[in-house]
Amino acid sequence: MLSPRPTSETVFVQSHSRTVVAQTEQSASPNLELTQSELIEVFRLKYGNPDQFGPNPRLWARFGYFGPNEYYEATVAKLVKARTRWLDVGCGRHLFPWNPNLADNLALRCSLLVGLDPDANVEDNRWVHERVRAILDDYRPEQHFDLVTLRMVAEHLTDPQAVVASLKRLTIPGGRVVIYTVHKWSPAALLAWLVPFRLHHVAKKLLWKTDERDTFPVAYKMNTRRNLARVFSKGGFREISFAGLADCLLFARFRALHLLELWLWRTLRFARLDYPDRCLLGVYERQE
């Protein structure tokens, strides 16, 4: 585990050979476990060195907190190799919205990066090598992919079995699918489920300054570990890595409330209890 009381300097000098344990439930394939250095690297690519940190990164470093985005980014970075053929489903305008430097690096590293999205936002994505405006079921390329990523997409899908069938058709045997999504029973997700869709953007803009064209209806049909494992198992995949990640960023724009979030996270972590707001990060491997 990470030290419960690291200073900002401690976070960046801890042994780089240690394995980071996800902040809630997890089971991981040894070759996909993230090291401290891998998380630090994506953190540095976003925020620079400690003397360059803004107020929030300095606060996160002080608490030893890596957010769900860092875990997702570090996981994808670990999977992308020079020969990787990568499909990003529901990519929109960005590869990693909060880490363009990492997006630059990985777009150059892989052999092929295709962005697939039915929305016109995909036309503004500068990182993908190919842009395809289509739904997953209609996409029938000649090549198959080693890696498929779905970043904050699963919560919008209404037919999980059809989605997984398409993912199997598009991946090679041994290919990996990375699902990064919200947990169905997180307070923020429950609120999104209960609040009329026309009000979603109002709340998102207040909390995170999001653009209205990045707001879509939610379905939450795949948003528990059990649901993901069941639909992927039926579709010919096996879970090789999974983590539930504490999402302490609901009030990141409001320093006093954000500080309370982080103290609550630290207290619950000390008591070995899950933080209520969580994201899910699963990696699924296609079987023969």
CSV table of N, CA and C in Angstrom, one decimal, residues 27-34 72 74-81 83-89 112-114 136 144-151 163-164 166-180 232 235-242 281-288:
chain,number,residue,atom,x,y,z
A,27,SER,N,-8.3,-7.4,-8.3
A,27,SER,CA,-7.5,-8.6,-8.6
A,27,SER,C,-6.8,-8.3,-9.9
A,28,ALA,N,-5.6,-8.6,-10.0
A,28,ALA,CA,-4.8,-8.1,-11.2
A,28,ALA,C,-3.8,-9.2,-11.6
A,29,SER,N,-3.7,-9.3,-12.9
A,29,SER,CA,-2.6,-10.1,-13.5
A,29,SER,C,-1.3,-9.5,-13.1
A,30,PRO,N,-0.3,-10.3,-12.7
A,30,PRO,CA,1.0,-9.7,-12.3
A,30,PRO,C,1.6,-8.7,-13.3
A,31,ASN,N,1.5,-9.1,-14.6
A,31,ASN,CA,2.1,-8.2,-15.6
A,31,ASN,C,1.3,-6.9,-15.8
A,32,LEU,N,0.2,-6.7,-15.2
A,32,LEU,CA,-0.6,-5.5,-15.3
A,32,LEU,C,-0.6,-4.7,-14.0
A,33,GLU,N,0.0,-5.2,-13.0
A,33,GLU,CA,0.1,-4.4,-11.8
A,33,GLU,C,0.9,-3.1,-12.0
A,34,LEU,N,0.4,-2.0,-11.5
A,34,LEU,CA,1.1,-0.7,-11.7
A,34,LEU,C,2.1,-0.4,-10.6
A,72,TYR,N,-6.1,4.7,-15.1
A,72,TYR,CA,-6.5,4.3,-16.5
A,72,TYR,C,-5.3,4.7,-17.5
A,74,ALA,N,-2.1,5.1,-16.9
A,74,ALA,CA,-1.0,4.2,-16.7
A,74,ALA,C,-1.2,2.8,-17.2
A,75,THR,N,-2.4,2.3,-17.1
A,75,THR,CA,-2.7,1.0,-17.6
A,75,THR,C,-2.6,0.9,-19.1
A,76,VAL,N,-3.2,1.9,-19.7
A,76,VAL,CA,-3.1,1.9,-21.2
A,76,VAL,C,-1.7,2.1,-21.7
A,77,ALA,N,-1.0,3.0,-21.0
A,77,ALA,CA,0.5,3.1,-21.3
A,77,ALA,C,1.2,1.9,-21.2
A,78,LYS,N,0.9,1.0,-20.3
A,78,LYS,CA,1.6,-0.3,-20.1
A,78,LYS,C,1.2,-1.3,-21.2
A,79,LEU,N,0.1,-1.1,-21.8
A,79,LEU,CA,-0.4,-2.1,-22.8
A,79,LEU,C,0.0,-1.7,-24.2
A,80,VAL,N,0.3,-0.4,-24.4
A,80,VAL,CA,0.6,0.1,-25.8
A,80,VAL,C,2.1,-0.1,-26.1
A,81,LYS,N,2.3,-0.9,-27.1
A,81,LYS,CA,3.7,-1.2,-27.6
A,81,LYS,C,3.9,-0.7,-29.0
A,83,ARG,N,4.1,-2.2,-31.8
A,83,ARG,CA,3.3,-2.9,-32.8
A,83,ARG,C,1.8,-2.9,-32.5
A,84,THR,N,1.4,-2.2,-31.5
A,84,THR,CA,0.0,-2.3,-31.1
A,84,THR,C,-0.9,-1.7,-32.1
A,85,ARG,N,-1.9,-2.4,-32.5
A,85,ARG,CA,-3.0,-1.8,-33.2
A,85,ARG,C,-4.2,-1.5,-32.3
A,86,TRP,N,-4.5,-0.3,-32.1
A,86,TRP,CA,-5.3,0.2,-31.0
A,86,TRP,C,-6.6,0.8,-31.6
A,87,LEU,N,-7.7,0.4,-31.0
A,87,LEU,CA,-9.0,1.0,-31.3
A,87,LEU,C,-9.6,1.7,-30.1
A,88,ASP,N,-9.9,3.0,-30.2
A,88,ASP,CA,-10.4,3.7,-29.1
A,88,ASP,C,-11.9,4.0,-29.4
A,89,VAL,N,-12.8,3.3,-28.7
A,89,VAL,CA,-14.2,3.3,-28.9
A,89,VAL,C,-14.9,4.5,-28.1
A,112,LEU,N,-0.9,1.7,-35.1
A,112,LEU,CA,-2.2,2.1,-35.6
A,112,LEU,C,-3.1,2.5,-34.5
A,113,LEU,N,-3.7,3.7,-34.6
A,113,LEU,CA,-4.7,4.2,-33.6
A,113,LEU,C,-5.9,4.7,-34.3
A,114,VAL,N,-7.0,3.9,-34.2
A,114,VAL,CA,-8.3,4.3,-34.8
A,114,VAL,C,-9.3,4.8,-33.8
A,136,LEU,N,-20.3,0.9,-33.1
A,136,LEU,CA,-19.5,-0.2,-33.0
A,136,LEU,C,-19.9,-1.4,-33.9
A,144,HIS,N,-7.6,-6.5,-37.5
A,144,HIS,CA,-8.1,-6.7,-36.1
A,144,HIS,C,-7.1,-6.0,-35.2
A,145,PHE,N,-7.6,-5.9,-33.9
A,145,PHE,CA,-6.9,-5.0,-33.0
A,145,PHE,C,-6.3,-5.8,-31.8
A,146,ASP,N,-5.1,-5.4,-31.4
A,146,ASP,CA,-4.5,-5.9,-30.2
A,146,ASP,C,-5.1,-5.3,-28.9
A,147,LEU,N,-5.6,-4.1,-29.0
A,147,LEU,CA,-6.0,-3.3,-27.8
A,147,LEU,C,-7.3,-2.5,-28.2
A,148,VAL,N,-8.3,-2.6,-27.4
A,148,VAL,CA,-9.5,-1.8,-27.6
A,148,VAL,C,-9.8,-1.1,-26.2
A,149,THR,N,-10.0,0.2,-26.2
A,149,THR,CA,-10.2,1.0,-25.0
A,149,THR,C,-11.6,1.6,-25.1
A,150,LEU,N,-12.3,1.6,-24.0
A,150,LEU,CA,-13.6,2.3,-23.8
A,150,LEU,C,-13.5,3.2,-22.6
A,151,ARG,N,-13.2,4.5,-22.7
A,151,ARG,CA,-13.0,5.4,-21.6
A,151,ARG,C,-14.3,6.1,-21.4
A,163,VAL,N,-22.4,-5.4,-27.7
A,163,VAL,CA,-21.2,-4.7,-27.7
A,163,VAL,C,-20.0,-5.7,-27.5
A,164,VAL,N,-20.1,-6.6,-26.6
A,164,VAL,CA,-19.0,-7.6,-26.4
A,164,VAL,C,-18.9,-8.5,-27.6
A,166,SER,N,-19.3,-7.6,-30.7
A,166,SER,CA,-18.5,-6.7,-31.6
A,166,SER,C,-17.1,-6.6,-31.2
A,167,LEU,N,-16.8,-6.5,-29.9
A,167,LEU,CA,-15.4,-6.4,-29.4
A,167,LEU,C,-14.7,-7.7,-29.7
A,168,LYS,N,-15.3,-8.9,-29.6
A,168,LYS,CA,-14.7,-10.1,-30.0
A,168,LYS,C,-14.4,-10.2,-31.4
A,169,ARG,N,-15.3,-9.7,-32.3
A,169,ARG,CA,-15.1,-9.7,-33.7
A,169,ARG,C,-13.9,-8.8,-34.1
A,170,LEU,N,-13.7,-7.8,-33.3
A,170,LEU,CA,-12.6,-6.8,-33.7
A,170,LEU,C,-11.3,-7.1,-33.1
A,171,THR,N,-11.2,-8.0,-32.1
A,171,THR,CA,-9.9,-8.2,-31.5
A,171,THR,C,-9.3,-9.5,-31.9
A,172,ILE,N,-8.0,-9.6,-31.8
A,172,ILE,CA,-7.3,-10.9,-32.1
A,172,ILE,C,-7.4,-11.7,-30.9
A,173,PRO,N,-7.2,-13.1,-31.0
A,173,PRO,CA,-7.1,-13.9,-29.8
A,173,PRO,C,-5.9,-13.4,-28.9
A,174,GLY,N,-6.2,-13.2,-27.7
A,174,GLY,CA,-5.2,-12.7,-26.7
A,174,GLY,C,-5.3,-11.1,-26.7
A,175,GLY,N,-6.1,-10.5,-27.5
A,175,GLY,CA,-6.3,-9.1,-27.5
A,175,GLY,C,-6.9,-8.6,-26.2
A,176,ARG,N,-6.6,-7.4,-25.8
A,176,ARG,CA,-7.2,-6.9,-24.5
A,176,ARG,C,-8.2,-5.8,-24.8
A,177,VAL,N,-9.2,-5.7,-23.9
A,177,VAL,CA,-10.2,-4.7,-23.9
A,177,VAL,C,-10.2,-4.0,-22.6
A,178,VAL,N,-10.0,-2.7,-22.5
A,178,VAL,CA,-9.9,-1.9,-21.3
A,178,VAL,C,-11.2,-1.2,-21.1
A,179,ILE,N,-11.9,-1.4,-20.0
A,179,ILE,CA,-13.1,-0.7,-19.7
A,179,ILE,C,-12.8,0.2,-18.5
A,180,TYR,N,-13.1,1.5,-18.7
A,180,TYR,CA,-12.9,2.5,-17.6
A,180,TYR,C,-14.3,3.2,-17.5
A,232,PHE,N,-18.7,-10.3,-20.3
A,232,PHE,CA,-17.4,-10.6,-21.0
A,232,PHE,C,-17.2,-12.1,-21.0
A,235,GLY,N,-19.2,-13.6,-23.6
A,235,GLY,CA,-18.7,-13.2,-25.0
A,235,GLY,C,-17.4,-13.8,-25.4
A,236,GLY,N,-16.7,-14.6,-24.5
A,236,GLY,CA,-15.5,-15.2,-24.9
A,236,GLY,C,-14.2,-14.5,-24.4
A,237,PHE,N,-14.4,-13.7,-23.3
A,237,PHE,CA,-13.3,-13.0,-22.7
A,237,PHE,C,-13.1,-13.5,-21.3
A,238,ARG,N,-11.9,-13.2,-20.7
A,238,ARG,CA,-11.7,-13.5,-19.3
A,238,ARG,C,-11.1,-12.2,-18.7
A,239,GLU,N,-11.5,-12.0,-17.4
A,239,GLU,CA,-11.0,-10.8,-16.7
A,239,GLU,C,-9.6,-11.1,-16.3
A,240,ILE,N,-8.7,-10.2,-16.6
A,240,ILE,CA,-7.3,-10.4,-16.2
A,240,ILE,C,-6.8,-9.3,-15.2
A,241,SER,N,-7.6,-8.3,-15.1
A,241,SER,CA,-7.3,-7.2,-14.1
A,241,SER,C,-8.5,-6.4,-13.8
A,242,PHE,N,-8.7,-6.1,-12.6
A,242,PHE,CA,-9.8,-5.3,-12.2
A,242,PHE,C,-9.5,-4.5,-10.9
A,281,LEU,N,-12.2,-0.1,-13.3
A,281,LEU,CA,-11.1,-0.2,-14.3
A,281,LEU,C,-10.9,-1.7,-14.5
A,282,GLY,N,-11.4,-2.3,-15.6
A,282,GLY,CA,-11.2,-3.7,-15.9
A,282,GLY,C,-10.5,-3.9,-17.2
A,283,VAL,N,-9.7,-5.0,-17.3
A,283,VAL,CA,-9.0,-5.4,-18.5
A,283,VAL,C,-9.5,-6.9,-18.8
A,284,TYR,N,-9.9,-7.1,-20.0
A,284,TYR,CA,-10.5,-8.4,-20.4
A,284,TYR,C,-9.7,-8.9,-21.6
A,285,GLU,N,-9.4,-10.2,-21.6
A,285,GLU,CA,-8.6,-10.8,-22.7
A,285,GLU,C,-9.4,-11.7,-23.5
A,286,ARG,N,-9.4,-11.6,-24.8
A,286,ARG,CA,-10.1,-12.5,-25.7
A,286,ARG,C,-9.5,-13.9,-25.7
A,287,GLN,N,-10.3,-14.9,-25.5
A,287,GLN,CA,-9.9,-16.3,-25.5
A,287,GLN,C,-9.8,-16.8,-27.0
A,288,GLU,N,-9.2,-17.9,-27.2
A,288,GLU,CA,-9.2,-18.5,-28.5
A,288,GLU,C,-10.6,-18.8,-29.1
